[in-house]
PDB file of C-alpha atoms and ligand atoms in Angstrom:
ATOM      1  CA  MET A   1       0.103  -0.229   0.151  1.00 94.00           C
ATOM      2  CA  GLN A   2       1.445   3.225  -0.490  1.00 98.00           C
ATOM      3  CA  GLN A   3      -0.457   7.042  -0.317  1.00 98.00           C
ATOM      4  CA  THR A   4       0.207  10.130  -2.889  1.00 98.00           C
ATOM      5  CA  LEU A   5      -0.680  13.444  -3.172  1.00 98.00           C
ATOM      6  CA  SER A   6      -2.991  14.393  -5.865  1.00 98.00           C
ATOM      7  CA  ILE A   7      -3.850  18.383  -6.419  1.00 98.00           C
ATOM      8  CA  ILE A   8      -7.231  18.922  -8.849  1.00 99.00           C
ATOM      9  CA  LYS A   9      -5.887  22.150 -10.145  1.00 98.00           C
ATOM     10  CA  PRO A  10      -7.982  25.832 -10.508  1.00 98.00           C
ATOM     11  CA  ASP A  11      -9.023  25.130 -14.083  1.00 98.00           C
ATOM     12  CA  ALA A  12     -10.412  21.585 -13.618  1.00 98.00           C
ATOM     13  CA  VAL A  13     -12.286  23.050 -10.491  1.00 98.00           C
ATOM     14  CA  LYS A  14     -13.449  25.853 -12.596  1.00 98.00           C
ATOM     15  CA  LYS A  15     -14.599  23.309 -15.189  1.00 98.00           C
ATOM     16  CA  GLY A  16     -16.754  21.726 -12.404  1.00 98.00           C
ATOM     17  CA  VAL A  17     -15.022  18.480 -13.109  1.00 98.00           C
ATOM     18  CA  ILE A  18     -14.031  17.567  -9.344  1.00 98.00           C
ATOM     19  CA  GLY A  19     -16.647  14.574  -9.518  1.00 98.00           C
ATOM     20  CA  LYS A  20     -15.295  13.323 -13.047  1.00 98.00           C
ATOM     21  CA  ILE A  21     -11.477  12.990 -11.920  1.00 98.00           C
ATOM     22  CA  VAL A  22     -12.105  11.741  -8.518  1.00 98.00           C
ATOM     23  CA  ASP A  23     -14.015   8.749 -10.271  1.00 98.00           C
ATOM     24  CA  ARG A  24     -11.159   7.807 -12.179  1.00 98.00           C
ATOM     25  CA  PHE A  25      -9.051   7.254  -9.187  1.00 98.00           C
ATOM     26  CA  GLU A  26     -11.823   5.553  -7.354  1.00 98.00           C
ATOM     27  CA  SER A  27     -12.990   3.157 -10.366  1.00 98.00           C
ATOM     28  CA  ASN A  28      -9.017   2.481 -10.317  1.00 98.00           C
ATOM     29  CA  ARG A  29      -8.977   1.388  -6.798  1.00 98.00           C
ATOM     30  CA  LEU A  30      -7.174   4.742  -5.473  1.00 98.00           C
ATOM     31  CA  ARG A  31      -9.297   5.422  -2.135  1.00 98.00           C
ATOM     32  CA  VAL A  32      -9.762   8.964  -1.010  1.00 98.00           C
ATOM     33  CA  ALA A  33      -8.284   8.983   2.451  1.00 98.00           C
ATOM     34  CA  ALA A  34      -7.925  12.604   3.107  1.00 98.00           C
ATOM     35  CA  MET A  35     -10.116  15.768   0.752  1.00 98.00           C
ATOM     36  CA  LYS A  36     -10.161  19.368   1.189  1.00 98.00           C
ATOM     37  CA  LYS A  37     -10.780  22.406  -1.117  1.00 98.00           C
ATOM     38  CA  VAL A  38      -8.244  25.196  -0.501  1.00 98.00           C
ATOM     39  CA  ARG A  39      -7.177  28.488  -1.698  1.00 98.00           C
ATOM     40  CA  LEU A  40      -3.370  28.796  -2.086  1.00 98.00           C
ATOM     41  CA  SER A  41      -1.644  31.685  -0.729  1.00 98.00           C
ATOM     42  CA  LYS A  42       1.227  32.738  -3.263  1.00 98.00           C
ATOM     43  CA  CYS A  43       3.429  31.801  -0.430  1.00 98.00           C
ATOM     44  CA  ASP A  44       1.820  28.057  -0.160  1.00 97.00           C
ATOM     45  CA  ALA A  45       2.332  27.686  -3.976  1.00 98.00           C
ATOM     46  CA  LYS A  46       5.649  28.765  -3.943  1.00 98.00           C
ATOM     47  CA  ALA A  47       6.932  26.609  -1.243  1.00 98.00           C
ATOM     48  CA  PHE A  48       5.057  23.699  -2.416  1.00 98.00           C
ATOM     49  CA  TYR A  49       6.800  24.287  -5.986  1.00 98.00           C
ATOM     50  CA  ALA A  50       9.874  25.298  -4.912  1.00 97.00           C
ATOM     51  CA  VAL A  51      11.758  22.512  -6.713  1.00 95.00           C
ATOM     52  CA  HIS A  52      11.200  24.475  -9.672  1.00 97.00           C
ATOM     53  CA  SER A  53      12.082  27.426  -8.744  1.00 97.00           C
ATOM     54  CA  GLU A  54      14.709  28.442 -11.289  1.00 98.00           C
ATOM     55  CA  ARG A  55      12.316  26.750 -13.960  1.00 98.00           C
ATOM     56  CA  PRO A  56      11.498  29.917 -16.921  1.00 98.00           C
ATOM     57  CA  PHE A  57       7.731  28.795 -15.766  1.00 97.00           C
ATOM     58  CA  PHE A  58       8.022  29.360 -11.923  1.00 98.00           C
ATOM     59  CA  ASN A  59       6.322  32.612 -11.901  1.00 98.00           C
ATOM     60  CA  ASP A  60       3.413  31.244 -14.470  1.00 97.00           C
ATOM     61  CA  LEU A  61       2.798  28.288 -12.465  1.00 98.00           C
ATOM     62  CA  VAL A  62       2.695  30.208  -9.410  1.00 98.00           C
ATOM     63  CA  ASP A  63       0.430  32.652 -10.657  1.00 98.00           C
ATOM     64  CA  PHE A  64      -1.719  30.066 -12.233  1.00 98.00           C
ATOM     65  CA  MET A  65      -1.897  27.623  -8.665  1.00 98.00           C
ATOM     66  CA  VAL A  66      -3.623  30.845  -6.726  1.00 98.00           C
ATOM     67  CA  SER A  67      -5.848  31.926  -9.582  1.00 98.00           C
ATOM     68  CA  GLY A  68      -8.900  29.793  -8.009  1.00 98.00           C
ATOM     69  CA  PRO A  69      -9.456  27.032  -5.488  1.00 98.00           C
ATOM     70  CA  VAL A  70      -7.950  23.476  -5.932  1.00 98.00           C
ATOM     71  CA  VAL A  71      -8.797  20.100  -4.178  1.00 99.00           C
ATOM     72  CA  VAL A  72      -6.209  18.448  -2.541  1.00 98.00           C
ATOM     73  CA  MET A  73      -6.398  14.870  -1.846  1.00 98.00           C
ATOM     74  CA  VAL A  74      -4.466  11.830   0.070  1.00 98.00           C
ATOM     75  CA  LEU A  75      -4.968   8.794  -2.113  1.00 98.00           C
ATOM     76  CA  GLU A  76      -4.391   5.390  -1.336  1.00 98.00           C
ATOM     77  CA  GLY A  77      -3.609   2.279  -2.931  1.00 98.00           C
ATOM     78  CA  GLU A  78      -1.196  -0.589  -4.137  1.00 98.00           C
ATOM     79  CA  ASN A  79       0.969   1.287  -6.371  1.00 98.00           C
ATOM     80  CA  ALA A  80      -0.329   4.748  -5.920  1.00 98.00           C
ATOM     81  CA  VAL A  81       2.335   6.770  -6.871  1.00 98.00           C
ATOM     82  CA  ALA A  82       2.231   5.330 -10.286  1.00 98.00           C
ATOM     83  CA  LYS A  83      -1.131   4.251 -11.006  1.00 98.00           C
ATOM     84  CA  ASN A  84      -1.781   7.743 -10.380  1.00 98.00           C
ATOM     85  CA  ARG A  85       0.410   9.455 -12.752  1.00 98.00           C
ATOM     86  CA  ASP A  86      -0.638   6.472 -15.411  1.00 98.00           C
ATOM     87  CA  LEU A  87      -4.069   8.158 -14.682  1.00 98.00           C
ATOM     88  CA  MET A  88      -2.949  11.558 -14.952  1.00 98.00           C
ATOM     89  CA  GLY A  89      -1.174  11.033 -18.571  1.00 98.00           C
ATOM     90  CA  ALA A  90       2.034  13.181 -19.765  1.00 98.00           C
ATOM     91  CA  THR A  91       2.880  16.798 -18.238  1.00 98.00           C
ATOM     92  CA  ASN A  92       1.637  18.234 -21.150  1.00 98.00           C
ATOM     93  CA  PRO A  93      -2.126  17.525 -22.331  1.00 98.00           C
ATOM     94  CA  LYS A  94      -1.011  17.639 -26.231  1.00 97.00           C
ATOM     95  CA  GLU A  95       1.236  14.644 -25.441  1.00 98.00           C
ATOM     96  CA  ALA A  96      -1.125  12.584 -22.924  1.00 98.00           C
ATOM     97  CA  ALA A  97      -2.551   9.341 -23.961  1.00 98.00           C
ATOM     98  CA  PRO A  98      -6.072   8.922 -24.788  1.00 98.00           C
ATOM     99  CA  GLY A  99      -8.304   8.517 -21.963  1.00 97.00           C
ATOM    100  CA  THR A 100      -5.979  10.200 -19.269  1.00 98.00           C
ATOM    101  CA  ILE A 101      -7.179  12.822 -17.294  1.00 98.00           C
ATOM    102  CA  ARG A 102      -5.137  15.586 -18.712  1.00 98.00           C
ATOM    103  CA  ALA A 103      -5.947  13.957 -22.070  1.00 98.00           C
ATOM    104  CA  ASP A 104      -9.630  14.367 -21.243  1.00 98.00           C
ATOM    105  CA  PHE A 105      -9.809  17.417 -18.920  1.00 98.00           C
ATOM    106  CA  ALA A 106      -6.621  19.706 -19.618  1.00 98.00           C
ATOM    107  CA  ASP A 107      -6.158  22.859 -21.746  1.00 94.00           C
ATOM    108  CA  SER A 108      -2.350  23.463 -21.720  1.00 97.00           C
ATOM    109  CA  ILE A 109       0.879  22.473 -19.896  1.00 97.00           C
ATOM    110  CA  ASP A 110      -0.142  25.478 -17.520  1.00 95.00           C
ATOM    111  CA  ALA A 111      -3.669  24.262 -16.663  1.00 97.00           C
ATOM    112  CA  ASN A 112      -3.214  20.827 -16.713  1.00 98.00           C
ATOM    113  CA  ALA A 113      -6.121  19.754 -14.394  1.00 98.00           C
ATOM    114  CA  VAL A 114      -4.057  17.615 -11.903  1.00 98.00           C
ATOM    115  CA  HIS A 115      -0.646  17.236 -10.122  1.00 98.00           C
ATOM    116  CA  GLY A 116       0.555  13.772  -8.485  1.00 98.00           C
ATOM    117  CA  SER A 117       3.755  13.215  -6.686  1.00 98.00           C
ATOM    118  CA  ASP A 118       6.487  11.691  -8.851  1.00 97.00           C
ATOM    119  CA  SER A 119       8.067   9.602  -5.831  1.00 98.00           C
ATOM    120  CA  LEU A 120       7.384   7.641  -3.019  1.00 98.00           C
ATOM    121  CA  GLU A 121       9.408  10.371  -1.202  1.00 98.00           C
ATOM    122  CA  ASN A 122       7.815  13.235  -2.618  1.00 97.00           C
ATOM    123  CA  ALA A 123       4.293  11.623  -2.051  1.00 98.00           C
ATOM    124  CA  LYS A 124       5.508  11.735   1.824  1.00 98.00           C
ATOM    125  CA  ASN A 125       6.924  15.257   2.180  1.00 98.00           C
ATOM    126  CA  GLU A 126       3.759  16.749  -0.345  1.00 98.00           C
ATOM    127  CA  ILE A 127       1.209  14.778   1.850  1.00 98.00           C
ATOM    128  CA  ALA A 128       2.541  16.272   4.749  1.00 98.00           C
ATOM    129  CA  PHE A 129       2.614  19.713   3.496  1.00 98.00           C
ATOM    130  CA  PHE A 130      -0.956  19.659   3.336  1.00 98.00           C
ATOM    131  CA  PHE A 131      -2.674  17.597   5.859  1.00 98.00           C
ATOM    132  CA  ALA A 132      -2.008  16.563   9.664  1.00 98.00           C
ATOM    133  CA  THR A 133      -1.646  12.811  10.594  1.00 96.00           C
ATOM    134  CA  ARG A 134      -5.215  13.095  12.024  1.00 97.00           C
ATOM    135  CA  GLU A 135      -6.846  14.325   9.072  1.00 97.00           C
ATOM    136  CA  ILE A 136      -6.063  11.107   6.721  1.00 97.00           C
ATOM    137  CA  CYS A 137      -8.284   8.356   7.641  1.00 95.00           C
TER     138      CYS A 137
HETATM  139  P1  CMP B   1       2.968  19.671 -12.005  1.00 70.04           P
HETATM  140  O1  CMP B   1       2.972  17.819 -12.386  1.00 70.04           O
HETATM  141  O2  CMP B   1       1.981  20.278 -10.968  1.00 70.04           O
HETATM  142  O3  CMP B   1       4.290  19.728 -11.875  1.00 70.04           O
HETATM  143  C1  CMP B   1       4.660  21.348 -12.271  1.00 70.04           C
HETATM  144  C2  CMP B   1       4.236  21.719 -13.482  1.00 70.04           C
HETATM  145  O4  CMP B   1       4.303  23.284 -13.754  1.00 70.04           O
HETATM  146  C3  CMP B   1       3.427  21.187 -14.125  1.00 70.04           C
HETATM  147  O5  CMP B   1       2.497  20.403 -13.667  1.00 70.04           O
HETATM  148  C4  CMP B   1       2.894  22.079 -15.208  1.00 70.04           C
HETATM  149  O6  CMP B   1       1.844  22.556 -14.999  1.00 70.04           O
HETATM  150  C5  CMP B   1       4.067  23.392 -15.046  1.00 70.04           C
HETATM  151  N1  CMP B   1       4.977  23.248 -15.943  1.00 70.04           N
HETATM  152  C6  CMP B   1       4.882  24.392 -16.975  1.00 70.04           C
HETATM  153  N2  CMP B   1       5.900  24.431 -17.943  1.00 70.04           N
HETATM  154  C7  CMP B   1       6.520  23.029 -17.916  1.00 70.04           C
HETATM  155  C8  CMP B   1       7.627  22.808 -18.481  1.00 70.04           C
HETATM  156  N3  CMP B   1       7.835  23.139 -19.716  1.00 70.04           N
HETATM  157  N4  CMP B   1       8.007  21.280 -18.162  1.00 70.04           N
HETATM  158  C9  CMP B   1       7.207  20.825 -16.786  1.00 70.04           C
HETATM  159  N5  CMP B   1       6.382  21.402 -16.219  1.00 70.04           N
HETATM  160  C10 CMP B   1       5.877  22.624 -16.599  1.00 70.04           C
END
């Protein structure tokens, strides 16, 4: 069993597809162990994506992530980190395989509908960033 962090980004929340995205996870044996809707501050977004702080897209990424509410979740299941990334599809929706979340709901590499942890170690850090242990069931 693994846990991973998933974020439904502002574009997908604005489109009203929270339920459709959660269904992809639940239909593929990823259980929602914690969930909340939050509006990130600029400080939150910069800290969460600190690993990308030197990348040219960093400021646009931060501005996008604070442009509206997001839904953050802890997903739990067998091989959850890799399974979530398979379900999401490639970062750039133009390259995402048909039937993946980004192929179906994302518009661009910036507005790409979802974020998912890319390793078990990052999953632990990202989950701790958003959730106290008592909030995870
Ligand atoms: P995410 O999985 O949330 O991780 C970092 C985000 O930066 C990524 O999704 C994209 O939305 C955004 N981004 C914008 N441009 C790029 C790029 N060239 N390479 C990777 N990520 C990018």
